[in-house]
Amino acid sequence: MKVTITGEIRAARPRRPRPRRWRITSLEVLCAVLLLALVLQGWLVRVLDVPGLRTGATVFVAVCVQAMPFLVFGVLISGAIAAFVPASALRRVLPGRTALAVPVAGIAGVALPGCECASVPVARRLMQQGVAPAVALAFLLAAPAVNPVVLVATAVAFPGEPGMVLARFLGSLLTAVVMGWLWTRLGRAEWIAERALRRLPDGDGTPRWLVFAETARHDLVEAGGFLVLGGLTSAALNVLVPGELLASLGGQLVLGVLVMALLAVVLALCSEADAFVAASLSALPLLPRLVFLVVGPAVDVKLIALQAGTFGRAFAARFAPATFVVAVCCALVSGVLVLGGVR
């Protein structure tokens, strides 16, 4: 009811609900691109029949195919955390002091087989459940590098060098813990996008399976686009980096370390497969190859793209360079301690 100026009482007209406007999202764009690719397959084969483009396409497909199962695995875990794990339970499990919780989160990465793509949505969900960012970031860096699948793959790739497994484990775990402690001291909440820190309630009456499905769908659509962007970047850089570069690094240790660290960022290999690539580079000493194995799961082009999309560009612009430096230093320390130096 509402009263007019003359004092008459009139019934208020109920407002009609505005019709929802249909918006084009990244999912619709992806489906349209795939449909066009299927329809124009013959024409694309003729137009793109160039060696460089074929190589780039192969690398792009390989990166996406390697990473997609683990990305799906990660968003399923992310959805399960949001739906079935109360924030109070996580806070009870982790130590109260962030400095102590960081190494605990690093060691917890042993229990989650997956690659770096899987750890990004899980780390965001941990933050939204009230876990300190430093703890979530330590888990993000440790999970793809210290889990049993990666360590077994490293042992298979280096059958005559059992020290590589221990050196990789120590270097990767040290990288995760040091970065967590650095964030505790120097990190700022405003560097992380607000959406990644928005706390989730323990429950609002929504069915848990609906929360699980909606969270997993949202994370998959959001992270999948940045995975494609990272795959395209990796494919382009793989074509542009000359293969003869590696052959000239056999006797130059310092240059070999720098080049292998940069290649780890550029190639964006899955952490379950990078050990076989490193083992194939037999002309290089073990130390540069160890740097390659420690840096790759911690920072590469597809991971930078995923972090920028999940936590914001301000975060990625600071976190990625710092992680690169810390990972190189930690790999060198573990290599000197375990492998005996410059072998």
mmCIF file of C-alpha atoms in Angstrom, residues 55-194:
data_model
loop_
_atom_site.group_PDB
_atom_site.id
_atom_site.type_symbol
_atom_site.label_atom_id
_atom_site.label_comp_id
_atom_site.label_asym_id
_atom_site.label_seq_id
_atom_site.Cartn_x
_atom_site.Cartn_y
_atom_site.Cartn_z
ATOM 1 C CA THR A 55 55.040 -28.379 -33.745
ATOM 2 C CA GLY A 56 53.238 -25.639 -31.846
ATOM 3 C CA ALA A 57 49.901 -27.407 -32.215
ATOM 4 C CA THR A 58 51.418 -30.642 -30.929
ATOM 5 C CA VAL A 59 52.909 -28.909 -27.894
ATOM 6 C CA PHE A 60 49.642 -27.080 -27.176
ATOM 7 C CA VAL A 61 47.603 -30.271 -27.318
ATOM 8 C CA ALA A 62 50.193 -32.133 -25.210
ATOM 9 C CA VAL A 63 50.193 -29.448 -22.480
ATOM 10 C CA CYS A 64 46.401 -29.302 -22.322
ATOM 11 C CA VAL A 65 45.919 -33.077 -22.456
ATOM 12 C CA GLN A 66 48.561 -33.648 -19.755
ATOM 13 C CA ALA A 67 47.177 -30.964 -17.468
ATOM 14 C CA MET A 68 43.401 -31.316 -17.955
ATOM 15 C CA PRO A 69 42.895 -34.563 -15.961
ATOM 16 C CA PHE A 70 44.769 -33.099 -13.014
ATOM 17 C CA LEU A 71 42.930 -29.796 -13.341
ATOM 18 C CA VAL A 72 39.642 -31.701 -13.179
ATOM 19 C CA PHE A 73 40.989 -33.639 -10.193
ATOM 20 C CA GLY A 74 41.883 -30.353 -8.519
ATOM 21 C CA VAL A 75 38.498 -28.711 -9.026
ATOM 22 C CA LEU A 76 36.756 -31.855 -7.714
ATOM 23 C CA ILE A 77 38.835 -31.623 -4.553
ATOM 24 C CA SER A 78 38.114 -27.895 -4.428
ATOM 25 C CA GLY A 79 34.387 -28.582 -4.672
ATOM 26 C CA ALA A 80 34.616 -31.293 -2.008
ATOM 27 C CA ILE A 81 36.396 -28.913 0.375
ATOM 28 C CA ALA A 82 33.757 -26.234 -0.180
ATOM 29 C CA ALA A 83 30.831 -28.640 0.272
ATOM 30 C CA PHE A 84 31.904 -31.216 2.837
ATOM 31 C CA VAL A 85 34.805 -29.800 4.895
ATOM 32 C CA PRO A 86 33.791 -27.171 7.468
ATOM 33 C CA ALA A 87 36.164 -24.277 7.931
ATOM 34 C CA SER A 88 36.359 -25.081 11.652
ATOM 35 C CA ALA A 89 37.742 -28.554 10.854
ATOM 36 C CA LEU A 90 40.593 -27.121 8.787
ATOM 37 C CA ARG A 91 41.497 -24.656 11.496
ATOM 38 C CA ARG A 92 41.609 -27.461 14.074
ATOM 39 C CA VAL A 93 43.933 -29.631 11.973
ATOM 40 C CA LEU A 94 46.527 -26.950 11.230
ATOM 41 C CA PRO A 95 48.749 -25.443 13.925
ATOM 42 C CA GLY A 96 47.599 -22.107 15.232
ATOM 43 C CA ARG A 97 50.851 -20.321 14.375
ATOM 44 C CA THR A 98 51.282 -19.660 10.673
ATOM 45 C CA ALA A 99 55.035 -20.221 10.850
ATOM 46 C CA LEU A 100 54.427 -23.784 12.071
ATOM 47 C CA ALA A 101 51.473 -24.417 9.752
ATOM 48 C CA VAL A 102 53.542 -23.634 6.632
ATOM 49 C CA PRO A 103 55.838 -26.719 6.826
ATOM 50 C CA VAL A 104 52.840 -28.869 7.806
ATOM 51 C CA ALA A 105 51.062 -27.744 4.633
ATOM 52 C CA GLY A 106 54.207 -28.454 2.617
ATOM 53 C CA ILE A 107 54.442 -32.004 3.927
ATOM 54 C CA ALA A 108 50.701 -32.454 3.330
ATOM 55 C CA GLY A 109 51.421 -32.107 -0.381
ATOM 56 C CA VAL A 110 52.758 -35.680 -0.264
ATOM 57 C CA ALA A 111 49.172 -36.920 0.104
ATOM 58 C CA LEU A 112 47.782 -35.286 -3.052
ATOM 59 C CA PRO A 113 48.985 -36.739 -6.378
ATOM 60 C CA GLY A 114 48.521 -34.062 -9.005
ATOM 61 C CA CYS A 115 50.168 -31.336 -11.004
ATOM 62 C CA GLU A 116 50.360 -27.612 -10.473
ATOM 63 C CA CYS A 117 47.049 -27.072 -12.285
ATOM 64 C CA ALA A 118 45.247 -29.112 -9.633
ATOM 65 C CA SER A 119 46.819 -27.258 -6.709
ATOM 66 C CA VAL A 120 45.704 -23.746 -7.737
ATOM 67 C CA PRO A 121 41.926 -24.167 -7.197
ATOM 68 C CA VAL A 122 42.591 -26.170 -4.028
ATOM 69 C CA ALA A 123 44.788 -23.383 -2.630
ATOM 70 C CA ARG A 124 42.105 -20.795 -3.354
ATOM 71 C CA ARG A 125 39.472 -22.922 -1.653
ATOM 72 C CA LEU A 126 41.696 -23.265 1.405
ATOM 73 C CA MET A 127 41.997 -19.477 1.590
ATOM 74 C CA GLN A 128 38.220 -19.120 1.324
ATOM 75 C CA GLN A 129 37.857 -21.605 4.169
ATOM 76 C CA GLY A 130 39.892 -19.371 6.445
ATOM 77 C CA VAL A 131 43.344 -20.921 6.012
ATOM 78 C CA ALA A 132 46.144 -18.331 6.077
ATOM 79 C CA PRO A 133 47.360 -17.412 2.552
ATOM 80 C CA ALA A 134 50.951 -18.347 3.426
ATOM 81 C CA VAL A 135 49.822 -21.868 4.373
ATOM 82 C CA ALA A 136 47.698 -22.287 1.236
ATOM 83 C CA LEU A 137 50.546 -21.067 -0.972
ATOM 84 C CA ALA A 138 52.989 -23.491 0.648
ATOM 85 C CA PHE A 139 50.585 -26.302 -0.202
ATOM 86 C CA LEU A 140 50.191 -24.939 -3.742
ATOM 87 C CA LEU A 141 53.944 -25.197 -4.354
ATOM 88 C CA ALA A 142 54.535 -28.497 -2.546
ATOM 89 C CA ALA A 143 51.662 -30.656 -3.810
ATOM 90 C CA PRO A 144 52.737 -30.944 -7.461
ATOM 91 C CA ALA A 145 56.397 -31.593 -6.632
ATOM 92 C CA VAL A 146 56.656 -33.861 -3.585
ATOM 93 C CA ASN A 147 53.797 -36.311 -4.119
ATOM 94 C CA PRO A 148 54.573 -40.031 -4.621
ATOM 95 C CA VAL A 149 53.673 -40.060 -8.328
ATOM 96 C CA VAL A 150 56.278 -37.415 -9.144
ATOM 97 C CA LEU A 151 58.944 -39.034 -6.969
ATOM 98 C CA VAL A 152 58.372 -42.485 -8.507
ATOM 99 C CA ALA A 153 58.502 -40.977 -12.001
ATOM 100 C CA THR A 154 61.811 -39.310 -11.108
ATOM 101 C CA ALA A 155 63.226 -42.587 -9.820
ATOM 102 C CA VAL A 156 62.208 -44.367 -13.031
ATOM 103 C CA ALA A 157 63.682 -41.617 -15.204
ATOM 104 C CA PHE A 158 67.009 -41.625 -13.303
ATOM 105 C CA PRO A 159 67.570 -45.319 -12.466
ATOM 106 C CA GLY A 160 71.292 -44.873 -11.893
ATOM 107 C CA GLU A 161 70.975 -41.714 -9.784
ATOM 108 C CA PRO A 162 68.840 -42.371 -6.683
ATOM 109 C CA GLY A 163 70.076 -39.105 -5.220
ATOM 110 C CA MET A 164 67.990 -37.173 -7.771
ATOM 111 C CA VAL A 165 64.783 -38.278 -6.038
ATOM 112 C CA LEU A 166 65.920 -37.054 -2.629
ATOM 113 C CA ALA A 167 67.421 -33.865 -4.086
ATOM 114 C CA ARG A 168 64.195 -33.052 -5.927
ATOM 115 C CA PHE A 169 62.079 -33.748 -2.843
ATOM 116 C CA LEU A 170 64.229 -31.556 -0.597
ATOM 117 C CA GLY A 171 64.564 -28.740 -3.148
ATOM 118 C CA SER A 172 60.827 -28.603 -3.854
ATOM 119 C CA LEU A 173 59.772 -28.862 -0.207
ATOM 120 C CA LEU A 174 62.296 -26.186 0.765
ATOM 121 C CA THR A 175 60.947 -23.928 -1.989
ATOM 122 C CA ALA A 176 57.382 -24.289 -0.695
ATOM 123 C CA VAL A 177 58.325 -23.668 2.935
ATOM 124 C CA VAL A 178 60.595 -20.679 2.202
ATOM 125 C CA MET A 179 57.928 -19.045 0.011
ATOM 126 C CA GLY A 180 55.327 -19.615 2.727
ATOM 127 C CA TRP A 181 57.551 -18.002 5.334
ATOM 128 C CA LEU A 182 58.388 -15.114 2.985
ATOM 129 C CA TRP A 183 54.687 -14.490 2.430
ATOM 130 C CA THR A 184 54.143 -14.548 6.195
ATOM 131 C CA ARG A 185 56.716 -11.785 6.607
ATOM 132 C CA LEU A 186 56.312 -9.736 3.435
ATOM 133 C CA GLY A 187 52.998 -10.675 1.795
ATOM 134 C CA ARG A 188 49.985 -8.386 1.813
ATOM 135 C CA ALA A 189 46.339 -9.346 1.556
ATOM 136 C CA GLU A 190 45.627 -6.570 -0.961
ATOM 137 C CA TRP A 191 47.909 -8.284 -3.487
ATOM 138 C CA ILE A 192 45.426 -11.170 -3.703
ATOM 139 C CA ALA A 193 42.146 -10.620 -5.555
ATOM 140 C CA GLU A 194 39.201 -10.146 -3.211
#
